[in-house]
Amino acid sequence: MNLDDLHSSLVARIDTSETVRAAFADHPRHRFIPDLVWPDIQGLPLIRSADPERWTSYVYAGDPVVTQANDGGSGAINTPTSSSSAPQLMADMITAAEIDPGMRVLEIGTGTGWNAAILSSLVGPTESVTSLEIDPKVARHARDRLSGSAVRIVEGATPPEGPYDAVIATCAAHRIPDEWTRHLTEEGRLVLPWDPYEAKGPTPIVVLNGGVEGRFVRDGSFMRDRTQRVPPGRFPGMDRETEREGDLPFGSRDLLDEDLLTRLVLATPEITIGMGLRPWTDGVPRPIIALSAEDSWAYIWPDGSTTGGGPHDLTEELSRSHGELDEAGRPELSEFTLEVSPDHGTHTVRSGPLGPWQHRVR
């Protein structure tokens, strides 16, 4: 198939409304993806002219496409710093924002410009989309691809004055910036990937009515807003002696297979919950769940065995939260809500009668 046919096939696979699907159809993805992309975590980038078939397969697999690594620099690891999001995730966020003709929309993170183009089709000719991009080189690429459209691209970290009927962030935030919410209309919606942790963690998508309160709509994985980046810390328990061993009725594989990690993160704000690989009994690295809080740490291994150290038994605290979710019938992520305090210093999570769980901005 040619590129336009591949785009039509991609659009047909998106589970969304006909209106949103038509907006995707207006703007073929390959017209926005740069010739240089980064499909691998290590090694050289993929250049379109060098391997057009692989470039095309990467663009139209329906997954995220990494369009910049290491802020445009180099490194031993190709850390993604700009990308084109997965089409289904884009459609879900656009749907959650309830974009209609005539709306004034602010996008945080222009990236390739593809999302802004789709938003522009949805708002129609009576209004335009304002898109904020912090990286000048990325902004130049998007401005070129959006030439002739009504999209206004603004370079920098602070969005221009509103008002806006909807704000969609394509980067994750721990602290929800006042700059993203204060220009919203009273009934406006902020759709963003929210990270409960100061350092990188899960980034579930939440819709905040008036920028204040609302529901989570789905899970997601987004890069952090560049103004809120925090250097990665040491992996919990590294170079620490095991002081405590135990067993749980669930192991790391159970939590991953049952897709419980994000809900446990929301329901256990006192503990940082992460995932990693560690050699297990056969010497082969296996996925583990790593817990940390102040000077305490713990690992949950695939078979439910646990190791840890420090003054607090973190596996006991996690098991308690796991049990509460079990007793409540394991509410879906969409049954969790988020409320932002007036000073943006506390985020309160609830799920029906469960909670409140207080997540403090660090």
Tab-separated table of N, CA, C and O in Angstrom, residues 3-46:
chain	number	residue	atom	x	y	z
A	3	LEU	N	1.482	5.389	1.026
A	3	LEU	CA	1.389	6.036	2.331
A	3	LEU	C	-0.024	6.508	2.647
A	3	LEU	O	-0.494	6.380	3.789
A	4	ASP	N	-0.724	7.054	1.666
A	4	ASP	CA	-2.085	7.515	1.922
A	4	ASP	C	-3.007	6.358	2.273
A	4	ASP	O	-3.884	6.479	3.135
A	5	ASP	N	-2.818	5.215	1.619
A	5	ASP	CA	-3.615	4.031	1.945
A	5	ASP	C	-3.294	3.531	3.348
A	5	ASP	O	-4.192	3.099	4.093
A	6	LEU	N	-2.026	3.570	3.714
A	6	LEU	CA	-1.640	3.155	5.062
A	6	LEU	C	-2.268	4.072	6.104
A	6	LEU	O	-2.707	3.616	7.164
A	7	HIS	N	-2.328	5.372	5.788
A	7	HIS	CA	-2.969	6.292	6.730
A	7	HIS	C	-4.463	5.986	6.850
A	7	HIS	O	-5.013	5.991	7.961
A	8	SER	N	-5.114	5.713	5.731
A	8	SER	CA	-6.544	5.375	5.773
A	8	SER	C	-6.783	4.128	6.619
A	8	SER	O	-7.746	4.062	7.394
A	9	SER	N	-5.903	3.149	6.492
A	9	SER	CA	-6.018	1.932	7.296
A	9	SER	C	-5.814	2.228	8.773
A	9	SER	O	-6.519	1.690	9.638
A	10	LEU	N	-4.846	3.104	9.084
A	10	LEU	CA	-4.605	3.484	10.475
A	10	LEU	C	-5.835	4.164	11.063
A	10	LEU	O	-6.271	3.843	12.173
A	11	VAL	N	-6.410	5.103	10.331
A	11	VAL	CA	-7.582	5.835	10.815
A	11	VAL	C	-8.750	4.893	11.051
A	11	VAL	O	-9.489	5.026	12.037
A	12	ALA	N	-8.914	3.920	10.184
A	12	ALA	CA	-10.029	2.976	10.316
A	12	ALA	C	-9.917	2.145	11.584
A	12	ALA	O	-10.937	1.670	12.110
A	13	ARG	N	-8.698	1.986	12.098
A	13	ARG	CA	-8.493	1.164	13.299
A	13	ARG	C	-8.724	1.942	14.591
A	13	ARG	O	-8.778	1.342	15.666
A	14	ILE	N	-8.853	3.252	14.528
A	14	ILE	CA	-9.036	4.055	15.727
A	14	ILE	C	-10.466	3.910	16.232
A	14	ILE	O	-11.419	4.101	15.482
A	15	ASP	N	-10.606	3.566	17.490
A	15	ASP	CA	-11.932	3.417	18.106
A	15	ASP	C	-12.364	4.779	18.634
A	15	ASP	O	-11.993	5.191	19.737
A	16	THR	N	-13.147	5.496	17.847
A	16	THR	CA	-13.568	6.837	18.222
A	16	THR	C	-14.808	7.206	17.425
A	16	THR	O	-15.339	6.394	16.659
A	17	SER	N	-15.264	8.440	17.582
A	17	SER	CA	-16.449	8.891	16.853
A	17	SER	C	-16.103	9.163	15.392
A	17	SER	O	-14.938	9.351	15.025
A	18	GLU	N	-17.129	9.204	14.543
A	18	GLU	CA	-16.902	9.502	13.137
A	18	GLU	C	-16.342	10.907	12.951
A	18	GLU	O	-15.552	11.156	12.045
A	19	THR	N	-16.745	11.833	13.819
A	19	THR	CA	-16.252	13.208	13.715
A	19	THR	C	-14.750	13.272	13.959
A	19	THR	O	-14.000	13.906	13.203
A	20	VAL	N	-14.303	12.622	15.030
A	20	VAL	CA	-12.871	12.619	15.339
A	20	VAL	C	-12.111	11.836	14.274
A	20	VAL	O	-11.025	12.246	13.831
A	21	ARG	N	-12.667	10.715	13.834
A	21	ARG	CA	-11.998	9.920	12.798
A	21	ARG	C	-11.831	10.734	11.514
A	21	ARG	O	-10.789	10.656	10.841
A	22	ALA	N	-12.832	11.535	11.168
A	22	ALA	CA	-12.741	12.360	9.957
A	22	ALA	C	-11.631	13.396	10.088
A	22	ALA	O	-10.936	13.706	9.107
A	23	ALA	N	-11.449	13.940	11.302
A	23	ALA	CA	-10.378	14.913	11.517
A	23	ALA	C	-9.009	14.257	11.349
A	23	ALA	O	-8.076	14.864	10.800
A	24	PHE	N	-8.864	13.025	11.828
A	24	PHE	CA	-7.621	12.282	11.607
A	24	PHE	C	-7.408	12.040	10.115
A	24	PHE	O	-6.280	12.139	9.608
A	25	ALA	N	-8.476	11.716	9.413
A	25	ALA	CA	-8.367	11.423	7.987
A	25	ALA	C	-7.885	12.630	7.196
A	25	ALA	O	-7.229	12.489	6.156
A	26	ASP	N	-8.196	13.836	7.693
A	26	ASP	CA	-7.795	15.064	6.998
A	26	ASP	C	-6.289	15.265	6.959
A	26	ASP	O	-5.787	16.017	6.107
A	27	HIS	N	-5.560	14.620	7.881
A	27	HIS	CA	-4.146	14.956	8.063
A	27	HIS	C	-3.298	13.683	8.134
A	27	HIS	O	-3.080	13.128	9.216
A	28	PRO	N	-2.817	13.183	7.011
A	28	PRO	CA	-1.991	11.966	7.008
A	28	PRO	C	-0.780	12.094	7.934
A	28	PRO	O	-0.068	13.107	7.912
A	29	ARG	N	-0.572	11.054	8.735
A	29	ARG	CA	0.485	11.109	9.739
A	29	ARG	C	1.866	11.297	9.135
A	29	ARG	O	2.707	12.017	9.691
A	30	HIS	N	2.120	10.671	7.987
A	30	HIS	CA	3.467	10.720	7.425
A	30	HIS	C	3.880	12.125	7.004
A	30	HIS	O	5.066	12.405	6.851
A	31	ARG	N	2.926	13.025	6.830
A	31	ARG	CA	3.266	14.397	6.453
A	31	ARG	C	3.824	15.196	7.634
A	31	ARG	O	4.371	16.289	7.448
A	32	PHE	N	3.672	14.671	8.848
A	32	PHE	CA	4.119	15.396	10.040
A	32	PHE	C	5.343	14.767	10.696
A	32	PHE	O	6.028	15.433	11.478
A	33	ILE	N	5.620	13.500	10.404
A	33	ILE	CA	6.758	12.823	11.029
A	33	ILE	C	8.042	13.219	10.311
A	33	ILE	O	8.122	13.137	9.079
A	34	PRO	N	9.068	13.653	11.025
A	34	PRO	CA	10.335	14.021	10.367
A	34	PRO	C	11.026	12.799	9.765
A	34	PRO	O	10.706	11.652	10.078
A	35	ASP	N	11.980	13.068	8.891
A	35	ASP	CA	12.706	11.978	8.227
A	35	ASP	C	13.621	11.228	9.187
A	35	ASP	O	14.010	10.092	8.918
A	36	LEU	N	13.982	11.876	10.300
A	36	LEU	CA	14.868	11.268	11.292
A	36	LEU	C	14.048	10.888	12.515
A	36	LEU	O	13.436	11.749	13.157
A	37	VAL	N	13.999	9.595	12.840
A	37	VAL	CA	13.226	9.111	13.990
A	37	VAL	C	14.102	8.165	14.805
A	37	VAL	O	15.166	7.734	14.369
A	38	TRP	N	13.607	7.820	16.016
A	38	TRP	CA	14.429	7.073	16.968
A	38	TRP	C	13.647	5.848	17.472
A	38	TRP	O	13.105	5.858	18.570
A	39	PRO	N	13.607	4.767	16.694
A	39	PRO	CA	12.828	3.599	17.106
A	39	PRO	C	13.488	2.722	18.164
A	39	PRO	O	12.817	1.888	18.786
A	40	ASP	N	14.795	2.907	18.386
A	40	ASP	CA	15.534	2.029	19.294
A	40	ASP	C	16.076	2.813	20.480
A	40	ASP	O	16.456	3.978	20.348
A	41	ILE	N	16.138	2.150	21.629
A	41	ILE	CA	16.615	2.791	22.848
A	41	ILE	C	18.118	3.042	22.801
A	41	ILE	O	18.635	3.914	23.490
A	42	GLN	N	18.840	2.310	21.951
A	42	GLN	CA	20.268	2.520	21.770
A	42	GLN	C	20.592	2.495	20.286
A	42	GLN	O	19.829	1.970	19.477
A	43	GLY	N	21.718	3.077	19.944
A	43	GLY	CA	22.147	3.052	18.555
A	43	GLY	C	21.756	4.293	17.794
A	43	GLY	O	21.241	5.264	18.344
A	44	LEU	N	22.003	4.256	16.494
A	44	LEU	CA	21.775	5.404	15.631
A	44	LEU	C	20.298	5.567	15.303
A	44	LEU	O	19.523	4.604	15.354
A	45	PRO	N	19.895	6.793	14.945
A	45	PRO	CA	18.505	6.992	14.539
A	45	PRO	C	18.230	6.354	13.185
A	45	PRO	O	19.157	5.959	12.465
A	46	LEU	N	16.957	6.274	12.858
A	46	LEU	CA	16.530	5.745	11.569
A	46	LEU	C	16.301	6.909	10.617
A	46	LEU	O	15.531	7.825	10.916
